[in-house]
């Protein structure tokens, strides 16, 4: 678990010189990327840019061929999903992976080892912190996509996540649901949680992100504070040379 005080003057997450090759296919060609407390890093890139491979390295699914990943200043030496999760990395997938016949509460708390009473109290406190109300007794099959995403977010927060990865989170949401998600993201920023926000919608980037990075063909072609860029600059960064 990464505590707030440990991350002061440190990046929550840093990738340095990440190289990953599959056979003769060079997917990542020296990626440098970082994320600080309360930052939302919009990661943009077309299919095949290498975004998914980079996220799988951060999540411990793949090990880089070269380079390093550090969480709150501590270098990762073991690349396993359980290790990344224990260090505070949690990914909300594009399609939430809930157990349809289980309740919201059961889906959120599954796999956590604390006593049920303590877990329920912590869950209610976590929901209150992000101003989210949902009947914990509802079956997952009755939830909208937006509600399912929030259950996934709760899963991450209950596991002390300090870095949340949101993969195209608005692709199946209505306008009102998008606005609701953005409000929750703002609340998470205030809590000091860092968010990697994978998207292809440039309007969302300027609405929600503090930083932006463009990936193309396994390299970062543009990276910095969102205030430093215009929409035209981002479009140009996405285009092939």
PDB file of C-alpha atoms in Angstrom:
ATOM      1  CA  UNK A   1       0.000   0.000   0.000  1.00  0.00           C
ATOM      2  CA  UNK A   2       1.290   3.448  -0.908  1.00  0.00           C
ATOM      3  CA  UNK A   3       0.394   6.065   1.674  1.00  0.00           C
ATOM      4  CA  UNK A   4      -0.151   9.701   0.845  1.00  0.00           C
ATOM      5  CA  UNK A   5       2.818  10.865   2.933  1.00  0.00           C
ATOM      6  CA  UNK A   6       5.226   8.508   1.159  1.00  0.00           C
ATOM      7  CA  UNK A   7       4.512  10.017  -2.242  1.00  0.00           C
ATOM      8  CA  UNK A   8       5.236  13.650  -1.378  1.00  0.00           C
ATOM      9  CA  UNK A   9       7.814  15.059  -3.831  1.00  0.00           C
ATOM     10  CA  UNK A  10       7.756  11.709  -5.602  1.00  0.00           C
ATOM     11  CA  UNK A  11       6.006  10.438  -8.665  1.00  0.00           C
ATOM     12  CA  UNK A  12       3.360   7.805  -7.999  1.00  0.00           C
ATOM     13  CA  UNK A  13       4.562   5.992 -11.086  1.00  0.00           C
ATOM     14  CA  UNK A  14       7.573   6.294 -13.385  1.00  0.00           C
ATOM     15  CA  UNK A  15       8.488   4.271 -16.473  1.00  0.00           C
ATOM     16  CA  UNK A  16      12.017   4.783 -17.795  1.00  0.00           C
ATOM     17  CA  UNK A  17      13.407   3.498 -21.071  1.00  0.00           C
ATOM     18  CA  UNK A  18      10.811   0.730 -21.454  1.00  0.00           C
ATOM     19  CA  UNK A  19      11.561  -1.582 -24.393  1.00  0.00           C
ATOM     20  CA  UNK A  20       9.418  -4.599 -25.265  1.00  0.00           C
ATOM     21  CA  UNK A  21       9.745  -6.894 -28.265  1.00  0.00           C
ATOM     22  CA  UNK A  22       7.663  -9.877 -29.292  1.00  0.00           C
ATOM     23  CA  UNK A  23       9.646 -12.007 -31.727  1.00  0.00           C
ATOM     24  CA  UNK A  24      10.783  -9.613 -34.474  1.00  0.00           C
ATOM     25  CA  UNK A  25       8.051  -7.097 -33.603  1.00  0.00           C
ATOM     26  CA  UNK A  26       9.391  -4.159 -31.584  1.00  0.00           C
ATOM     27  CA  UNK A  27       6.318  -2.864 -29.722  1.00  0.00           C
ATOM     28  CA  UNK A  28       7.808  -0.394 -27.216  1.00  0.00           C
ATOM     29  CA  UNK A  29      10.959   1.491 -28.203  1.00  0.00           C
ATOM     30  CA  UNK A  30      12.135   3.331 -25.100  1.00  0.00           C
ATOM     31  CA  UNK A  31       9.093   4.702 -23.268  1.00  0.00           C
ATOM     32  CA  UNK A  32       9.507   7.377 -20.586  1.00  0.00           C
ATOM     33  CA  UNK A  33       6.340   8.279 -18.692  1.00  0.00           C
ATOM     34  CA  UNK A  34       5.426   9.442 -15.202  1.00  0.00           C
ATOM     35  CA  UNK A  35       2.375  10.264 -13.103  1.00  0.00           C
ATOM     36  CA  UNK A  36       2.133  12.395  -9.962  1.00  0.00           C
ATOM     37  CA  UNK A  37      -0.398  12.707  -7.162  1.00  0.00           C
ATOM     38  CA  UNK A  38      -3.750  14.065  -8.290  1.00  0.00           C
ATOM     39  CA  UNK A  39      -2.711  14.056 -11.959  1.00  0.00           C
ATOM     40  CA  UNK A  40      -4.810  12.722 -14.825  1.00  0.00           C
ATOM     41  CA  UNK A  41      -2.561  11.644 -17.680  1.00  0.00           C
ATOM     42  CA  UNK A  42      -4.491  11.266 -20.927  1.00  0.00           C
ATOM     43  CA  UNK A  43      -2.786   8.591 -23.021  1.00  0.00           C
ATOM     44  CA  UNK A  44      -3.726   8.816 -26.694  1.00  0.00           C
ATOM     45  CA  UNK A  45      -2.733   6.618 -29.602  1.00  0.00           C
ATOM     46  CA  UNK A  46      -4.161   4.506 -32.404  1.00  0.00           C
ATOM     47  CA  UNK A  47      -4.404   0.725 -32.531  1.00  0.00           C
ATOM     48  CA  UNK A  48      -0.935  -0.803 -32.490  1.00  0.00           C
ATOM     49  CA  UNK A  49       0.668   2.225 -30.836  1.00  0.00           C
ATOM     50  CA  UNK A  50       1.722   0.109 -27.848  1.00  0.00           C
ATOM     51  CA  UNK A  51      -0.663   1.471 -25.181  1.00  0.00           C
ATOM     52  CA  UNK A  52      -1.990  -1.946 -24.165  1.00  0.00           C
ATOM     53  CA  UNK A  53       1.491  -3.454 -23.921  1.00  0.00           C
ATOM     54  CA  UNK A  54       2.685  -0.574 -21.751  1.00  0.00           C
ATOM     55  CA  UNK A  55      -0.331  -0.920 -19.452  1.00  0.00           C
ATOM     56  CA  UNK A  56       0.268  -4.671 -19.142  1.00  0.00           C
ATOM     57  CA  UNK A  57       3.836  -3.959 -18.050  1.00  0.00           C
ATOM     58  CA  UNK A  58       2.626  -1.465 -15.443  1.00  0.00           C
ATOM     59  CA  UNK A  59       0.072  -4.029 -14.255  1.00  0.00           C
ATOM     60  CA  UNK A  60       2.736  -6.722 -13.998  1.00  0.00           C
ATOM     61  CA  UNK A  61       1.357  -8.951 -16.766  1.00  0.00           C
ATOM     62  CA  UNK A  62       4.445  -8.466 -18.970  1.00  0.00           C
ATOM     63  CA  UNK A  63       8.053  -7.858 -17.981  1.00  0.00           C
ATOM     64  CA  UNK A  64       9.975  -5.239 -20.002  1.00  0.00           C
ATOM     65  CA  UNK A  65      13.012  -6.398 -21.989  1.00  0.00           C
ATOM     66  CA  UNK A  66      14.800  -3.225 -20.930  1.00  0.00           C
ATOM     67  CA  UNK A  67      14.002  -0.243 -18.711  1.00  0.00           C
ATOM     68  CA  UNK A  68      12.434   0.101 -15.292  1.00  0.00           C
ATOM     69  CA  UNK A  69       9.132   0.847 -13.587  1.00  0.00           C
ATOM     70  CA  UNK A  70       9.023   2.550 -10.185  1.00  0.00           C
ATOM     71  CA  UNK A  71       6.032   2.961  -7.897  1.00  0.00           C
ATOM     72  CA  UNK A  72       6.350   5.836  -5.386  1.00  0.00           C
ATOM     73  CA  UNK A  73      10.106   5.819  -5.929  1.00  0.00           C
ATOM     74  CA  UNK A  74      10.498   2.070  -5.379  1.00  0.00           C
ATOM     75  CA  UNK A  75      11.708   0.080  -8.376  1.00  0.00           C
ATOM     76  CA  UNK A  76       9.628  -2.923  -9.403  1.00  0.00           C
ATOM     77  CA  UNK A  77      11.718  -6.096  -9.440  1.00  0.00           C
ATOM     78  CA  UNK A  78       8.889  -8.612  -9.727  1.00  0.00           C
ATOM     79  CA  UNK A  79       6.386  -8.294 -12.571  1.00  0.00           C
ATOM     80  CA  UNK A  80       3.232 -10.082 -11.497  1.00  0.00           C
ATOM     81  CA  UNK A  81      -0.340  -8.744 -11.357  1.00  0.00           C
ATOM     82  CA  UNK A  82      -0.503  -9.479  -7.616  1.00  0.00           C
ATOM     83  CA  UNK A  83       2.668  -7.443  -7.062  1.00  0.00           C
ATOM     84  CA  UNK A  84       1.374  -4.432  -9.018  1.00  0.00           C
ATOM     85  CA  UNK A  85      -1.966  -4.610  -7.201  1.00  0.00           C
ATOM     86  CA  UNK A  86      -0.198  -4.746  -3.837  1.00  0.00           C
ATOM     87  CA  UNK A  87       1.743  -1.613  -4.831  1.00  0.00           C
ATOM     88  CA  UNK A  88      -1.456   0.290  -5.577  1.00  0.00           C
ATOM     89  CA  UNK A  89      -2.003  -0.188  -9.333  1.00  0.00           C
ATOM     90  CA  UNK A  90      -5.560  -0.975 -10.462  1.00  0.00           C
ATOM     91  CA  UNK A  91      -7.030  -1.050 -13.965  1.00  0.00           C
ATOM     92  CA  UNK A  92     -10.710  -0.475 -14.714  1.00  0.00           C
ATOM     93  CA  UNK A  93     -11.217  -2.427 -17.955  1.00  0.00           C
ATOM     94  CA  UNK A  94     -13.199  -1.088 -20.902  1.00  0.00           C
ATOM     95  CA  UNK A  95     -15.747  -3.839 -20.268  1.00  0.00           C
ATOM     96  CA  UNK A  96     -16.183  -4.339 -16.492  1.00  0.00           C
ATOM     97  CA  UNK A  97     -15.633  -7.907 -15.303  1.00  0.00           C
ATOM     98  CA  UNK A  98     -18.339  -8.388 -12.691  1.00  0.00           C
ATOM     99  CA  UNK A  99     -20.053 -11.555 -11.488  1.00  0.00           C
ATOM    100  CA  UNK A 100     -23.621 -11.014 -12.751  1.00  0.00           C
ATOM    101  CA  UNK A 101     -25.401 -13.038 -10.046  1.00  0.00           C
ATOM    102  CA  UNK A 102     -23.476 -11.441  -7.183  1.00  0.00           C
ATOM    103  CA  UNK A 103     -24.436  -8.205  -5.461  1.00  0.00           C
ATOM    104  CA  UNK A 104     -22.519  -4.939  -5.740  1.00  0.00           C
ATOM    105  CA  UNK A 105     -21.119  -5.493  -2.263  1.00  0.00           C
ATOM    106  CA  UNK A 106     -20.019  -9.061  -3.044  1.00  0.00           C
ATOM    107  CA  UNK A 107     -18.364  -7.959  -6.293  1.00  0.00           C
ATOM    108  CA  UNK A 108     -16.421  -5.190  -4.581  1.00  0.00           C
ATOM    109  CA  UNK A 109     -15.310  -7.150  -1.512  1.00  0.00           C
ATOM    110  CA  UNK A 110     -14.514 -10.505  -3.137  1.00  0.00           C
ATOM    111  CA  UNK A 111     -10.968 -11.606  -2.368  1.00  0.00           C
ATOM    112  CA  UNK A 112     -10.386  -9.170   0.485  1.00  0.00           C
ATOM    113  CA  UNK A 113      -9.287 -10.869   3.691  1.00  0.00           C
ATOM    114  CA  UNK A 114     -10.486  -8.503   6.427  1.00  0.00           C
ATOM    115  CA  UNK A 115     -13.441  -9.272   8.680  1.00  0.00           C
ATOM    116  CA  UNK A 116     -16.851  -8.672   6.974  1.00  0.00           C
ATOM    117  CA  UNK A 117     -17.915  -5.969   9.457  1.00  0.00           C
ATOM    118  CA  UNK A 118     -14.698  -3.994   8.956  1.00  0.00           C
ATOM    119  CA  UNK A 119     -14.928  -4.343   5.170  1.00  0.00           C
ATOM    120  CA  UNK A 120     -18.541  -3.157   5.045  1.00  0.00           C
ATOM    121  CA  UNK A 121     -17.710  -0.125   7.192  1.00  0.00           C
ATOM    122  CA  UNK A 122     -14.728   0.751   4.977  1.00  0.00           C
ATOM    123  CA  UNK A 123     -16.816   0.300   1.830  1.00  0.00           C
ATOM    124  CA  UNK A 124     -19.489   2.702   3.071  1.00  0.00           C
ATOM    125  CA  UNK A 125     -16.830   5.239   4.086  1.00  0.00           C
ATOM    126  CA  UNK A 126     -15.181   4.958   0.656  1.00  0.00           C
ATOM    127  CA  UNK A 127     -18.521   5.515  -1.099  1.00  0.00           C
ATOM    128  CA  UNK A 128     -19.215   8.541   1.098  1.00  0.00           C
ATOM    129  CA  UNK A 129     -15.795  10.019   0.218  1.00  0.00           C
ATOM    130  CA  UNK A 130     -16.605  10.003  -3.507  1.00  0.00           C
ATOM    131  CA  UNK A 131     -20.258  10.954  -2.945  1.00  0.00           C
ATOM    132  CA  UNK A 132     -21.538   7.821  -4.626  1.00  0.00           C
ATOM    133  CA  UNK A 133     -24.817   6.197  -3.691  1.00  0.00           C
ATOM    134  CA  UNK A 134     -25.831   2.781  -4.965  1.00  0.00           C
ATOM    135  CA  UNK A 135     -27.780  -0.042  -3.399  1.00  0.00           C
ATOM    136  CA  UNK A 136     -25.082  -2.516  -2.340  1.00  0.00           C
ATOM    137  CA  UNK A 137     -27.662  -5.314  -2.467  1.00  0.00           C
ATOM    138  CA  UNK A 138     -28.365  -4.920  -6.194  1.00  0.00           C
ATOM    139  CA  UNK A 139     -27.269  -7.739  -8.478  1.00  0.00           C
ATOM    140  CA  UNK A 140     -24.524  -6.810 -10.920  1.00  0.00           C
ATOM    141  CA  UNK A 141     -26.669  -7.933 -13.857  1.00  0.00           C
ATOM    142  CA  UNK A 142     -29.076  -5.061 -13.108  1.00  0.00           C
ATOM    143  CA  UNK A 143     -26.405  -2.350 -13.376  1.00  0.00           C
ATOM    144  CA  UNK A 144     -25.801  -0.028 -16.318  1.00  0.00           C
ATOM    145  CA  UNK A 145     -22.314   0.068 -17.878  1.00  0.00           C
ATOM    146  CA  UNK A 146     -21.639   3.315 -16.006  1.00  0.00           C
ATOM    147  CA  UNK A 147     -22.643   1.733 -12.690  1.00  0.00           C
ATOM    148  CA  UNK A 148     -20.505  -1.328 -13.447  1.00  0.00           C
ATOM    149  CA  UNK A 149     -17.503   0.943 -14.015  1.00  0.00           C
ATOM    150  CA  UNK A 150     -18.122   2.561 -10.639  1.00  0.00           C
ATOM    151  CA  UNK A 151     -18.150  -0.875  -9.018  1.00  0.00           C
ATOM    152  CA  UNK A 152     -14.744  -1.499 -10.633  1.00  0.00           C
ATOM    153  CA  UNK A 153     -13.522   1.862  -9.305  1.00  0.00           C
ATOM    154  CA  UNK A 154     -14.707   0.869  -5.843  1.00  0.00           C
ATOM    155  CA  UNK A 155     -12.815  -2.411  -6.181  1.00  0.00           C
ATOM    156  CA  UNK A 156      -9.653  -0.439  -6.848  1.00  0.00           C
ATOM    157  CA  UNK A 157     -10.216   2.044  -4.012  1.00  0.00           C
ATOM    158  CA  UNK A 158     -10.961  -0.734  -1.534  1.00  0.00           C
ATOM    159  CA  UNK A 159      -7.623  -2.249  -2.518  1.00  0.00           C
ATOM    160  CA  UNK A 160      -5.833   1.013  -1.628  1.00  0.00           C
ATOM    161  CA  UNK A 161      -5.164   1.905  -5.279  1.00  0.00           C
ATOM    162  CA  UNK A 162      -3.007   4.998  -5.754  1.00  0.00           C
ATOM    163  CA  UNK A 163      -2.822   4.686  -9.549  1.00  0.00           C
ATOM    164  CA  UNK A 164      -6.010   3.963 -11.485  1.00  0.00           C
ATOM    165  CA  UNK A 165      -5.917   3.046 -15.168  1.00  0.00           C
ATOM    166  CA  UNK A 166      -9.150   3.858 -17.022  1.00  0.00           C
ATOM    167  CA  UNK A 167      -9.303   2.237 -20.465  1.00  0.00           C
ATOM    168  CA  UNK A 168     -11.659   4.138 -22.824  1.00  0.00           C
ATOM    169  CA  UNK A 169     -14.082   4.592 -19.901  1.00  0.00           C
ATOM    170  CA  UNK A 170     -16.672   6.679 -21.770  1.00  0.00           C
ATOM    171  CA  UNK A 171     -16.978   4.545 -24.910  1.00  0.00           C
ATOM    172  CA  UNK A 172     -20.366   3.101 -23.853  1.00  0.00           C
ATOM    173  CA  UNK A 173     -21.661   5.946 -21.671  1.00  0.00           C
ATOM    174  CA  UNK A 174     -24.397   8.516 -22.255  1.00  0.00           C
ATOM    175  CA  UNK A 175     -23.626  12.241 -21.960  1.00  0.00           C
ATOM    176  CA  UNK A 176     -25.025  12.396 -18.408  1.00  0.00           C
ATOM    177  CA  UNK A 177     -23.042   9.300 -17.406  1.00  0.00           C
ATOM    178  CA  UNK A 178     -19.863  10.861 -18.802  1.00  0.00           C
ATOM    179  CA  UNK A 179     -20.479  14.013 -16.760  1.00  0.00           C
ATOM    180  CA  UNK A 180     -21.035  11.870 -13.662  1.00  0.00           C
ATOM    181  CA  UNK A 181     -17.799   9.941 -14.294  1.00  0.00           C
ATOM    182  CA  UNK A 182     -15.842  13.189 -14.725  1.00  0.00           C
ATOM    183  CA  UNK A 183     -17.143  14.434 -11.374  1.00  0.00           C
ATOM    184  CA  UNK A 184     -15.894  11.254  -9.705  1.00  0.00           C
ATOM    185  CA  UNK A 185     -12.518  11.656 -11.442  1.00  0.00           C
ATOM    186  CA  UNK A 186     -12.292  15.183 -10.016  1.00  0.00           C
ATOM    187  CA  UNK A 187     -13.026  13.814  -6.541  1.00  0.00           C
ATOM    188  CA  UNK A 188     -10.327  11.149  -6.972  1.00  0.00           C
ATOM    189  CA  UNK A 189      -7.821  13.827  -8.052  1.00  0.00           C
ATOM    190  CA  UNK A 190      -8.512  15.728  -4.824  1.00  0.00           C
ATOM    191  CA  UNK A 191      -7.735  12.547  -2.867  1.00  0.00           C
ATOM    192  CA  UNK A 192      -4.281  12.499  -4.494  1.00  0.00           C
ATOM    193  CA  UNK A 193      -4.969   9.481  -6.686  1.00  0.00           C
ATOM    194  CA  UNK A 194      -3.187   9.460 -10.043  1.00  0.00           C
ATOM    195  CA  UNK A 195      -5.134   8.379 -13.126  1.00  0.00           C
ATOM    196  CA  UNK A 196      -3.927   7.117 -16.498  1.00  0.00           C
ATOM    197  CA  UNK A 197      -6.843   7.914 -18.795  1.00  0.00           C
ATOM    198  CA  UNK A 198      -6.707   6.042 -22.109  1.00  0.00           C
ATOM    199  CA  UNK A 199      -8.905   7.706 -24.718  1.00  0.00           C
ATOM    200  CA  UNK A 200      -9.184   8.746 -28.359  1.00  0.00           C
ATOM    201  CA  UNK A 201     -11.616  11.601 -27.673  1.00  0.00           C
ATOM    202  CA  UNK A 202      -9.667  14.847 -27.719  1.00  0.00           C
ATOM    203  CA  UNK A 203     -12.536  16.889 -26.276  1.00  0.00           C
ATOM    204  CA  UNK A 204     -12.379  14.735 -23.141  1.00  0.00           C
ATOM    205  CA  UNK A 205      -8.629  15.271 -22.878  1.00  0.00           C
ATOM    206  CA  UNK A 206      -9.060  19.038 -22.475  1.00  0.00           C
ATOM    207  CA  UNK A 207     -12.012  18.569 -20.133  1.00  0.00           C
ATOM    208  CA  UNK A 208     -10.520  16.089 -17.652  1.00  0.00           C
ATOM    209  CA  UNK A 209      -6.738  15.724 -18.065  1.00  0.00           C
ATOM    210  CA  UNK A 210      -3.917  17.593 -16.340  1.00  0.00           C
ATOM    211  CA  UNK A 211      -1.260  16.015 -18.597  1.00  0.00           C
ATOM    212  CA  UNK A 212      -1.239  14.352 -21.999  1.00  0.00           C
ATOM    213  CA  UNK A 213       0.980  11.868 -23.803  1.00  0.00           C
ATOM    214  CA  UNK A 214       0.671  10.634 -27.374  1.00  0.00           C
ATOM    215  CA  UNK A 215       1.990   7.196 -28.332  1.00  0.00           C
ATOM    216  CA  UNK A 216       2.712   6.268 -31.925  1.00  0.00           C
ATOM    217  CA  UNK A 217       4.540   3.165 -33.162  1.00  0.00           C
ATOM    218  CA  UNK A 218       5.953   2.370 -29.728  1.00  0.00           C
ATOM    219  CA  UNK A 219       7.320   5.811 -28.884  1.00  0.00           C
ATOM    220  CA  UNK A 220       5.997   8.885 -27.050  1.00  0.00           C
ATOM    221  CA  UNK A 221       5.758  11.628 -29.674  1.00  0.00           C
ATOM    222  CA  UNK A 222       4.339  14.295 -27.360  1.00  0.00           C
ATOM    223  CA  UNK A 223       4.208  14.606 -23.576  1.00  0.00           C
ATOM    224  CA  UNK A 224       3.510  17.448 -21.135  1.00  0.00           C
ATOM    225  CA  UNK A 225       0.955  19.511 -19.265  1.00  0.00           C
ATOM    226  CA  UNK A 226      -2.349  19.865 -21.090  1.00  0.00           C
ATOM    227  CA  UNK A 227      -2.065  23.662 -20.761  1.00  0.00           C
ATOM    228  CA  UNK A 228       0.943  23.558 -23.096  1.00  0.00           C
ATOM    229  CA  UNK A 229      -0.998  22.129 -26.038  1.00  0.00           C
ATOM    230  CA  UNK A 230      -3.836  22.979 -28.403  1.00  0.00           C
ATOM    231  CA  UNK A 231      -6.160  20.507 -30.088  1.00  0.00           C
ATOM    232  CA  UNK A 232      -4.317  21.122 -33.370  1.00  0.00           C
ATOM    233  CA  UNK A 233      -0.997  20.193 -31.738  1.00  0.00           C
ATOM    234  CA  UNK A 234      -2.457  16.928 -30.469  1.00  0.00           C
ATOM    235  CA  UNK A 235      -3.924  16.074 -33.877  1.00  0.00           C
ATOM    236  CA  UNK A 236      -0.535  16.770 -35.474  1.00  0.00           C
ATOM    237  CA  UNK A 237       1.159  14.551 -32.886  1.00  0.00           C
ATOM    238  CA  UNK A 238      -1.119  11.666 -33.848  1.00  0.00           C
ATOM    239  CA  UNK A 239      -0.344  11.940 -37.563  1.00  0.00           C
ATOM    240  CA  UNK A 240       2.468   9.911 -39.147  1.00  0.00           C
ATOM    241  CA  UNK A 241       5.599  11.845 -40.130  1.00  0.00           C
TER     242      UNK A 241
END
